[in-house]
PDB file of C-alpha atoms and ligand atoms in Angstrom:
ATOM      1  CA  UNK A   4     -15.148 -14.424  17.212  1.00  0.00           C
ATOM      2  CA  UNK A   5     -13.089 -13.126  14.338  1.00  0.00           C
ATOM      3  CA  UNK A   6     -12.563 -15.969  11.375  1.00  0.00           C
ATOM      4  CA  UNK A   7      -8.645 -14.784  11.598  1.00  0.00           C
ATOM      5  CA  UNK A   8      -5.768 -12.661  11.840  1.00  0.00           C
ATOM      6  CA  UNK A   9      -4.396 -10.262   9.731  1.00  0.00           C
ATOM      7  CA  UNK A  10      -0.415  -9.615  10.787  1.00  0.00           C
ATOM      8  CA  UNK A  11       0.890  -5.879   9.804  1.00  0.00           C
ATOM      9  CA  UNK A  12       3.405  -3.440  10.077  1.00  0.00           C
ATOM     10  CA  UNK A  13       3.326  -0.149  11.724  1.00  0.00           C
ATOM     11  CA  UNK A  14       0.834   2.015   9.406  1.00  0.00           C
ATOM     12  CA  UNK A  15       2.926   5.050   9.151  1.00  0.00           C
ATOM     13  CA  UNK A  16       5.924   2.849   7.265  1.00  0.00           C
ATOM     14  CA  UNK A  17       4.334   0.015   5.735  1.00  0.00           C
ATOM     15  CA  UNK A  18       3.058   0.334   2.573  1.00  0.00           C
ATOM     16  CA  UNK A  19       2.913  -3.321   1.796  1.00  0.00           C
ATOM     17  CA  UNK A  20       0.646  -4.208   5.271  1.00  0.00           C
ATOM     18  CA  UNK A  21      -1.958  -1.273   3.696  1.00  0.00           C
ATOM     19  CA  UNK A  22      -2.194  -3.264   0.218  1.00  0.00           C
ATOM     20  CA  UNK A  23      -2.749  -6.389   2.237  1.00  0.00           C
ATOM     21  CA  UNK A  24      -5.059  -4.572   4.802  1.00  0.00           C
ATOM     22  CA  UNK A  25      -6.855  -2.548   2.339  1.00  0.00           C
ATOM     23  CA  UNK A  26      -7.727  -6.200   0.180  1.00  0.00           C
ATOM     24  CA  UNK A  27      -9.100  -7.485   3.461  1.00  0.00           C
ATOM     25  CA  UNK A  28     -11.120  -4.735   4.162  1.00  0.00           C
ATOM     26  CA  UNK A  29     -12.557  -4.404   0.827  1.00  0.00           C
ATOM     27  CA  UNK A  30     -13.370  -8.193   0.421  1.00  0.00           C
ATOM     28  CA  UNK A  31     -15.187  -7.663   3.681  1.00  0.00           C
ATOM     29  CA  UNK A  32     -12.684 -10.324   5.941  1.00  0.00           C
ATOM     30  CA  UNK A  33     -13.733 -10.840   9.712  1.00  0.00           C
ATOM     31  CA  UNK A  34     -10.441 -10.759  10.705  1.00  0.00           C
ATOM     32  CA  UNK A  35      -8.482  -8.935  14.128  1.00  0.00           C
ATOM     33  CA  UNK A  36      -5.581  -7.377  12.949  1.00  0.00           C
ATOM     34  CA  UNK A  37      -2.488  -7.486  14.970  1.00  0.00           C
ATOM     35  CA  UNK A  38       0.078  -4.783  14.333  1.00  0.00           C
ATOM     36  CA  UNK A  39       3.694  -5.724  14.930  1.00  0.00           C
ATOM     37  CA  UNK A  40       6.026  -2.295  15.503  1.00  0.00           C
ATOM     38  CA  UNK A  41       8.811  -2.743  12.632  1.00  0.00           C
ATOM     39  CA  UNK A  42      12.364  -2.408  13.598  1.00  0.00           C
ATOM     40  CA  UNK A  43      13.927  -1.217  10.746  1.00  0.00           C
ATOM     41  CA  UNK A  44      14.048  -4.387   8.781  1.00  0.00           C
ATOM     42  CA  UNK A  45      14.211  -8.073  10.000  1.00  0.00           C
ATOM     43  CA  UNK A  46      11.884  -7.090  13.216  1.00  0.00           C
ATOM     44  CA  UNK A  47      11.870 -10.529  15.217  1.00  0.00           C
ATOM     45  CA  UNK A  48       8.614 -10.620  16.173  1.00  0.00           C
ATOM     46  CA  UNK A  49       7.593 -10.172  12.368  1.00  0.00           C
ATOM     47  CA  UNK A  50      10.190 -13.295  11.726  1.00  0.00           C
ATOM     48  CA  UNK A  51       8.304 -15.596  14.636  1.00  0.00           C
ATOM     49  CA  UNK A  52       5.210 -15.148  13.844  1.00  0.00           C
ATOM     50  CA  UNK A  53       5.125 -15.329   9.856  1.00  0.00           C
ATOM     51  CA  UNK A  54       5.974 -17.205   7.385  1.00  0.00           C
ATOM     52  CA  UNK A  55       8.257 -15.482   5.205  1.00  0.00           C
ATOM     53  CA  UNK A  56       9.652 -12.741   7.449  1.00  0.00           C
ATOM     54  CA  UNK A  57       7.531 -10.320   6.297  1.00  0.00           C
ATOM     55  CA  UNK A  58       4.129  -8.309   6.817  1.00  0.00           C
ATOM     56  CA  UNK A  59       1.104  -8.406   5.999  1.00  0.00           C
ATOM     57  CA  UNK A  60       0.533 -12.209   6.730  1.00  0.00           C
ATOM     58  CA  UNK A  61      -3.280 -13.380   6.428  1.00  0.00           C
ATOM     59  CA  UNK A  62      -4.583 -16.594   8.089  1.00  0.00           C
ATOM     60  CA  UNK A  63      -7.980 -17.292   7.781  1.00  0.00           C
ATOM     61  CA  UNK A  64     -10.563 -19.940   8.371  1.00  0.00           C
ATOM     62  CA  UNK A  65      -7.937 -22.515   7.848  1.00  0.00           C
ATOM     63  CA  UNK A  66      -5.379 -20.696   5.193  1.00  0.00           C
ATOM     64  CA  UNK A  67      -2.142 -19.322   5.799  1.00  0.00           C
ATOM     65  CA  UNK A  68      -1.394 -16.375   2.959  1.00  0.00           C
ATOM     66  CA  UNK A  69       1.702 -14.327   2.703  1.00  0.00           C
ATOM     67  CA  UNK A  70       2.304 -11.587   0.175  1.00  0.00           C
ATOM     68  CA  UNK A  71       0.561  -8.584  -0.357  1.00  0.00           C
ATOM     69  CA  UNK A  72      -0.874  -9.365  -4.164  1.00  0.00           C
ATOM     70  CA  UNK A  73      -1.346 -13.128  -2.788  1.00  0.00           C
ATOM     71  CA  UNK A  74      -3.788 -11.536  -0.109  1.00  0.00           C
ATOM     72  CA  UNK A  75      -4.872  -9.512  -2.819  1.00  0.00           C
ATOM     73  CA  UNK A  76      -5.912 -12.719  -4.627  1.00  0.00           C
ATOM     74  CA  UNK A  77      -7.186 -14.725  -2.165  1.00  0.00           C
ATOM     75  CA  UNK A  78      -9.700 -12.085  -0.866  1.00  0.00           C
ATOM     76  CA  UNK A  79     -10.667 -11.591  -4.371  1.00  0.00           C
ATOM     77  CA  UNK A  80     -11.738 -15.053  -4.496  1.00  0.00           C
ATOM     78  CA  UNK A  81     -14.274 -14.323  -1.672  1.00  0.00           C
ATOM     79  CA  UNK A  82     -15.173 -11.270  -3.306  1.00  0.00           C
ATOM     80  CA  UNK A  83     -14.669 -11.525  -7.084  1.00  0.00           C
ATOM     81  CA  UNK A  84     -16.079  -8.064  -7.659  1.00  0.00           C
ATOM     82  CA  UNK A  85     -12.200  -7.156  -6.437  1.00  0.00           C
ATOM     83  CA  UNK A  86     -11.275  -7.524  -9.965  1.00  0.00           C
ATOM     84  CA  UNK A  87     -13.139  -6.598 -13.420  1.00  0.00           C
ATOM     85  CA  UNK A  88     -15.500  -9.147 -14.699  1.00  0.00           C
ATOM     86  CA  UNK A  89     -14.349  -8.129 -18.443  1.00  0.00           C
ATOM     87  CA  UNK A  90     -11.539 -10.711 -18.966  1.00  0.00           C
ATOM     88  CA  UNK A  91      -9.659  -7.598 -21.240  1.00  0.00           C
ATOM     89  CA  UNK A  92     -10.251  -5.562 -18.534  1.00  0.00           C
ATOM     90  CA  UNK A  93      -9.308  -7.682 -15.852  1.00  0.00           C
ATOM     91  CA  UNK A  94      -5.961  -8.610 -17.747  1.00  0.00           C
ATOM     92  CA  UNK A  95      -5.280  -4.939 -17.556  1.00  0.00           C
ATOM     93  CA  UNK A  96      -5.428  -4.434 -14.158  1.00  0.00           C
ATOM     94  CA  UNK A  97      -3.851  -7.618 -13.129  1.00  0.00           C
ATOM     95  CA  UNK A  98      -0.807  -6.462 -15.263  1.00  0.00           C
ATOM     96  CA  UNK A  99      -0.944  -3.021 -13.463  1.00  0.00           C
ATOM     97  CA  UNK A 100      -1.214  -4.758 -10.176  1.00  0.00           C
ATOM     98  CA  UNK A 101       1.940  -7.206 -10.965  1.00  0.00           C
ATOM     99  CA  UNK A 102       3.766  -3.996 -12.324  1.00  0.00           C
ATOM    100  CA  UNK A 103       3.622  -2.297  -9.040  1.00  0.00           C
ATOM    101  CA  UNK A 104       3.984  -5.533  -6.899  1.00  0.00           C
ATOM    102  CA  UNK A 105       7.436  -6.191  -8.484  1.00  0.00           C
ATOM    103  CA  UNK A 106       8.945  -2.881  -9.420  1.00  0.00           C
ATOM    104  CA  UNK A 107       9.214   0.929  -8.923  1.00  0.00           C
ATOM    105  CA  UNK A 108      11.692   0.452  -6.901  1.00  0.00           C
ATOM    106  CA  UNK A 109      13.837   3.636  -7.371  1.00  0.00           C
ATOM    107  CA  UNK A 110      10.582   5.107  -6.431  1.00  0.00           C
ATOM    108  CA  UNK A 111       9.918   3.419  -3.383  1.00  0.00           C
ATOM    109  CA  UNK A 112      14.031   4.074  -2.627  1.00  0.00           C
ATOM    110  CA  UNK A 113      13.670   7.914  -3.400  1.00  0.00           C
ATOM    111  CA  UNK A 114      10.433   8.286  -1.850  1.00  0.00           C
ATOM    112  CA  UNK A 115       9.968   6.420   1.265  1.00  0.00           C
ATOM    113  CA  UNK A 116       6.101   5.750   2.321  1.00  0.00           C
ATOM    114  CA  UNK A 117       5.202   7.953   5.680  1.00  0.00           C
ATOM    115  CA  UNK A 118       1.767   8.350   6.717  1.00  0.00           C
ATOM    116  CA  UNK A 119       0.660  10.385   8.972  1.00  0.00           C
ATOM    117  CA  UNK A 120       1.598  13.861  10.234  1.00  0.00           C
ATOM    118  CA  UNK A 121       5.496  15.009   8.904  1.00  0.00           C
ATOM    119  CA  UNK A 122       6.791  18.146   8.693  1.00  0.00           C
ATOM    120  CA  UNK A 123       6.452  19.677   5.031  1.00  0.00           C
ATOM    121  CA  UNK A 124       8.252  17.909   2.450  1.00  0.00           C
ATOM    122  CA  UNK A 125       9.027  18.301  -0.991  1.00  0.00           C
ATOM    123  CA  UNK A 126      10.961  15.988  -4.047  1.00  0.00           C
ATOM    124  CA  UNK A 127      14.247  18.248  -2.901  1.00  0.00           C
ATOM    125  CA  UNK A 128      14.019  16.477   0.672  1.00  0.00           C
ATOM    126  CA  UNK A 129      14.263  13.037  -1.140  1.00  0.00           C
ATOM    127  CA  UNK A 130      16.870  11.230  -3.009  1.00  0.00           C
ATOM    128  CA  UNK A 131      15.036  12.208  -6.094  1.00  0.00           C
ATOM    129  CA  UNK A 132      17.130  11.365  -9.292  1.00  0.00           C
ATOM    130  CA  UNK A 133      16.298  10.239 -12.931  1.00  0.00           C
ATOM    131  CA  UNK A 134      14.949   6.396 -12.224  1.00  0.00           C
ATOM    132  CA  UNK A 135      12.816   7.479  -9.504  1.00  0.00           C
ATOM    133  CA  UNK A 136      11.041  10.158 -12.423  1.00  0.00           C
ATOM    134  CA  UNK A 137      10.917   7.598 -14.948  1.00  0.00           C
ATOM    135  CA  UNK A 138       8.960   5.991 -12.528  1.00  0.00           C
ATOM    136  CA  UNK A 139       6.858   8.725 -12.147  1.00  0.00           C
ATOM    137  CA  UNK A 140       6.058   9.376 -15.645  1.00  0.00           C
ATOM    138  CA  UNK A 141       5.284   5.718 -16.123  1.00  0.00           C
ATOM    139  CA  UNK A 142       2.948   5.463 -13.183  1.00  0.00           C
ATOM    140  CA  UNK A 143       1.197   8.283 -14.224  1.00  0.00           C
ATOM    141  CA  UNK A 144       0.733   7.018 -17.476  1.00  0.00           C
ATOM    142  CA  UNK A 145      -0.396   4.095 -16.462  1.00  0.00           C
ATOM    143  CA  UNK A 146      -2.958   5.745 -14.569  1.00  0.00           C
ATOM    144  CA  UNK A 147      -4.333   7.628 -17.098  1.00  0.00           C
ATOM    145  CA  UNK A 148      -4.530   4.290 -19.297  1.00  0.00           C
ATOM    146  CA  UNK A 149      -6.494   2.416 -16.215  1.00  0.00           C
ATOM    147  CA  UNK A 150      -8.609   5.612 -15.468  1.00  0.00           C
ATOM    148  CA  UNK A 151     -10.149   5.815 -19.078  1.00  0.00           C
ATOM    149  CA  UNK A 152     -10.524   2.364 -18.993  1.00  0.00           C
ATOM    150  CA  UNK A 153     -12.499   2.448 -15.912  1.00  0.00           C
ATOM    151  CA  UNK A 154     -13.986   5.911 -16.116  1.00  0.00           C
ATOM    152  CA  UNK A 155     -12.784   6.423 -12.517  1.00  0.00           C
ATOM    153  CA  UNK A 156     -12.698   7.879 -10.066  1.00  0.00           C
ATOM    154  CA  UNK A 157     -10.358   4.958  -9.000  1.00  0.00           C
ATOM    155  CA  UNK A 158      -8.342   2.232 -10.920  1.00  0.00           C
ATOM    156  CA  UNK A 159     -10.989  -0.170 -10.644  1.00  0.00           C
ATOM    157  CA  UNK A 160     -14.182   1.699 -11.133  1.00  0.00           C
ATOM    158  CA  UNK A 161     -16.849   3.063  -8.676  1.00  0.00           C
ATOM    159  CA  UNK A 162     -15.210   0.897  -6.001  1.00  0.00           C
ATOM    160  CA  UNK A 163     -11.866   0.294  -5.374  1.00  0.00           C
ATOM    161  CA  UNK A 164     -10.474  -3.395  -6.142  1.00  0.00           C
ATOM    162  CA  UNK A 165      -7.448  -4.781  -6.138  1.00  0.00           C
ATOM    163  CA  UNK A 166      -5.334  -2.483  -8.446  1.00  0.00           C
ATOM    164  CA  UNK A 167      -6.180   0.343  -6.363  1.00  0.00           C
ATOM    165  CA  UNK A 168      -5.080  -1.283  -2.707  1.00  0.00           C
ATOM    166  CA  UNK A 169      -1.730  -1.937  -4.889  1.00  0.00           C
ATOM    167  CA  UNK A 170      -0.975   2.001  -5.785  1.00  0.00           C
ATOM    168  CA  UNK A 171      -2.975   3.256  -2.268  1.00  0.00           C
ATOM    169  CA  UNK A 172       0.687   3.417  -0.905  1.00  0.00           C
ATOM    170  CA  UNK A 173       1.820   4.939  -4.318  1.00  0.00           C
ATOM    171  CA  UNK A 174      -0.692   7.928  -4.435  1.00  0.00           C
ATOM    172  CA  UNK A 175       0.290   8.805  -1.028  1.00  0.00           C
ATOM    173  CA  UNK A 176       3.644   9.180  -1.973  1.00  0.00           C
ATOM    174  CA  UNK A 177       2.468  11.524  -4.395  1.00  0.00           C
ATOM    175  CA  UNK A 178       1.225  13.808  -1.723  1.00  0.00           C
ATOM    176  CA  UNK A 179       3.642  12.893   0.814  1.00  0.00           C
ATOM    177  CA  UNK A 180       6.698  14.480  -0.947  1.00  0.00           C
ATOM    178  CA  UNK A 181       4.509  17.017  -3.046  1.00  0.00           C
ATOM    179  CA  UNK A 182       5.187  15.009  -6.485  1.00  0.00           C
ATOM    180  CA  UNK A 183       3.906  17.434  -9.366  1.00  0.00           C
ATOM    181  CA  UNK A 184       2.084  14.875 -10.842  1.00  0.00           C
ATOM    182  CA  UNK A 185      -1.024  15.552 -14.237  1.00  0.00           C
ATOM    183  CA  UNK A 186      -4.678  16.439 -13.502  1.00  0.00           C
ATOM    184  CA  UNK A 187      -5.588  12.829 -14.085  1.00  0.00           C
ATOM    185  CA  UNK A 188      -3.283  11.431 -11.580  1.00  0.00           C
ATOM    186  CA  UNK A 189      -4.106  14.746  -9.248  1.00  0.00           C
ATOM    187  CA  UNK A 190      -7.463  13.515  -8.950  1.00  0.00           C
ATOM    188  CA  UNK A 191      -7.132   9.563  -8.380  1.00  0.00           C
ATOM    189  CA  UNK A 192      -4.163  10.670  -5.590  1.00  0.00           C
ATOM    190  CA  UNK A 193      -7.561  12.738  -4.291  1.00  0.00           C
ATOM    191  CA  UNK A 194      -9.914   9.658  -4.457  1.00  0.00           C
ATOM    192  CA  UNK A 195      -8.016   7.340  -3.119  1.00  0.00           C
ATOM    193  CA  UNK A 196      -7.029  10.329  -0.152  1.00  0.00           C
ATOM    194  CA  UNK A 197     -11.032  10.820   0.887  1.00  0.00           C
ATOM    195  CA  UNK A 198     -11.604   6.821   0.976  1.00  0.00           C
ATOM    196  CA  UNK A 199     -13.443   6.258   3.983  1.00  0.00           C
ATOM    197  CA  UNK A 200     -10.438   3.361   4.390  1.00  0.00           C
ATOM    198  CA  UNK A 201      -7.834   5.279   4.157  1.00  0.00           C
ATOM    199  CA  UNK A 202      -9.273   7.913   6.186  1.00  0.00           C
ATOM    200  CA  UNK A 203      -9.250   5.110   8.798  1.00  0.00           C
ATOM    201  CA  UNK A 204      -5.851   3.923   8.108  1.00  0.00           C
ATOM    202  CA  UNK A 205      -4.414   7.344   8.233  1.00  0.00           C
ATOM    203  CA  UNK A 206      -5.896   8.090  11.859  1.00  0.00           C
ATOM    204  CA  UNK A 207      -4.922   4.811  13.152  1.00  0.00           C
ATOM    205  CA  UNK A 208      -1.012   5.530  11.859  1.00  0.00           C
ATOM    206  CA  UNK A 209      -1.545   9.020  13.697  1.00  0.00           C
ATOM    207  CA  UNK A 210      -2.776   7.021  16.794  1.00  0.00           C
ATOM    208  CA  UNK A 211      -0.101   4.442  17.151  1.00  0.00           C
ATOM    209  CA  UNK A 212       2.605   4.540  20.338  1.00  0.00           C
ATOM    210  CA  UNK A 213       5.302   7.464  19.616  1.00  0.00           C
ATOM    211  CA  UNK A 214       7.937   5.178  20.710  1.00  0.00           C
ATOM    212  CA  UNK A 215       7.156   3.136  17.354  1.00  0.00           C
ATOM    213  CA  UNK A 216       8.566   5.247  15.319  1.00  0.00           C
ATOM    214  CA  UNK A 217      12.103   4.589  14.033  1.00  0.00           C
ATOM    215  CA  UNK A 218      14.779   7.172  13.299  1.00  0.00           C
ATOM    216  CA  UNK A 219      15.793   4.647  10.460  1.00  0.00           C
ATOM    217  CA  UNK A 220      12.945   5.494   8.613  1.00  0.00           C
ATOM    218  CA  UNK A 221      12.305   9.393   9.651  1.00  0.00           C
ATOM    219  CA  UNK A 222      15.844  10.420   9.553  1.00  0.00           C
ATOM    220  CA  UNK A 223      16.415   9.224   6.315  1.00  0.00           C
ATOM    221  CA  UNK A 224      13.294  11.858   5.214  1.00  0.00           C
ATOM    222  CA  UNK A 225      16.345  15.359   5.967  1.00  0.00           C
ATOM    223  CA  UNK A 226      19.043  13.174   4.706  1.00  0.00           C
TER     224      UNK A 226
HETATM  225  N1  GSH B  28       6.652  -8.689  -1.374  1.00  0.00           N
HETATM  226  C1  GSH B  28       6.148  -8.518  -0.022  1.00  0.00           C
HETATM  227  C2  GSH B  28       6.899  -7.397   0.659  1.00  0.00           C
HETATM  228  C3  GSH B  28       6.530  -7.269   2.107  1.00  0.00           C
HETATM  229  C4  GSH B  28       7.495  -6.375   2.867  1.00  0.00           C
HETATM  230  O1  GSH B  28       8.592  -6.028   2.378  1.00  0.00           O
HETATM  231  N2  GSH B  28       7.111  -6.034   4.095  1.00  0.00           N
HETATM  232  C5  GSH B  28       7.976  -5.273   4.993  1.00  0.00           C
HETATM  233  C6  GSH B  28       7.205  -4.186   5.720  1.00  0.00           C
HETATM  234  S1  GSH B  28       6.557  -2.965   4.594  1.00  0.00           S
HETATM  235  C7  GSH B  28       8.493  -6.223   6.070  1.00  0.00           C
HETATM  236  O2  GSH B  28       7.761  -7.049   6.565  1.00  0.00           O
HETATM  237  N3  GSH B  28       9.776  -6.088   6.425  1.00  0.00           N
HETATM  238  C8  GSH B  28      10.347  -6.861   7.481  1.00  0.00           C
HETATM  239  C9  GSH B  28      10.665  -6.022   8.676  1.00  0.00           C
HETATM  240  O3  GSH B  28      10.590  -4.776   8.586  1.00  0.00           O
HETATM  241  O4  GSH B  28      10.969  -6.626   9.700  1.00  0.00           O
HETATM  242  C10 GSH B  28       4.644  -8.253  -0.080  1.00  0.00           C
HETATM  243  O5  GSH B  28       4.167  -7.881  -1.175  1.00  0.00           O
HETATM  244  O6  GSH B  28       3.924  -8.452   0.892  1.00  0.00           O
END
């Protein structure tokens, strides 16, 4: 018997449910997980059974956690090796981790998340335009800053903590709309691509019912 439930979102849309799911996984959570198909925005069944309104939700052996980076947290207090134990180092990443968890969002506009197989796409089939670059340049940056600090190959180190399961859903953006991106960044979007979790995460998004997906999210891709 499983000491919870993790509530998501349909993996091939929901970037925030693989943060949340990838935190879980990493801390090593007995938990079922229970995918809810998104509608579009306000899904109902995502409204009755969490908190906020929104996926991923976490309850487990007693607490109730919603919020990707509060998942984050809490499953990093089971497994503290989910952030540095250098307190310069681990103010570095939790700053990179809040950075992502509250912005890029002409990024995330521009570039929708889609994972799984789509047709060939490139920047021109987006709504790229000069915020969504600047946000480009300054994750890349950014990575290059937490790589050296870490020595790589991810965010976080040998492992992946809690940095990485924040930019997972960034990197495969990268590769989703063919981003030129620098070496440095080439490679972590290649690291975090061969996890063996996202490996899993990426077949179960290929695996899930064809009538989940939603025209407001793949149409928008040719608009
Ligand atoms: N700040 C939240 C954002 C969560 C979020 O926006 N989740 C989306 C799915 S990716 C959602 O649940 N939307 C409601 C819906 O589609 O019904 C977090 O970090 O968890």
């Amino acid at each position: 018997m499983a000491d919870g439930t993790l509530f998501i979102g349909t993996r091939r849309y929901s970037s925030w449910s693989l943060r949340g799911w990838l935190a879980v996984q990493l801390a090593g959570l007995d938990v079922a997980v229970e995918t809810i198909p998104l509608a579009g925005g306000a899904t109902a069944e995502v409204k009755a059974k969490t908190p906020a309104g929104f996926v991923p939700y976490l309850e487990h052996d007693g607490a109730r956690v919603w919020d990707s980076l509060a998942i984050a947290e809490y499953c990093a207090e089971i497994a503290p090796a989910l952030w540095p134990a250098d307190r310069v180092h681990r103010a570095l990443l939790r700053s990179a981790s809040a950075e992502m968890h509250s912005g890029f969002s002409a990024l995330r506009r521009s570039f929708p998340c889609i994972m799984g197989s789509i047709a060939p796409l490139s920047a021109r089939d987006a709504n790229a335009n000069d915020e969504a670059s600047a946000d480009i340049a300054r994750i890349c940056a950014l990575w290059a800053e937490l790589l050296a600090a870490s020595a790589g190959p991810f965010l976080h180190g040998a492992e992946m903590g809690v940095a990485d399961a924040m930019f997972a859903p960034v990197a495969t953006r990268m590769r989703t709309w063919s981003l030129e991106v620098p070496a440095a960044a080439q490679g972590y979007v290649a690291a975090v691509h061969d996890h063996p979790l996202m490996k899993r995460w990426f077949a179960e998004a290929e695996a899930e019912p064809a009538d989940w997906r939603r025209e407001h999210y793949e149409v928008r891709l040719r608009a």
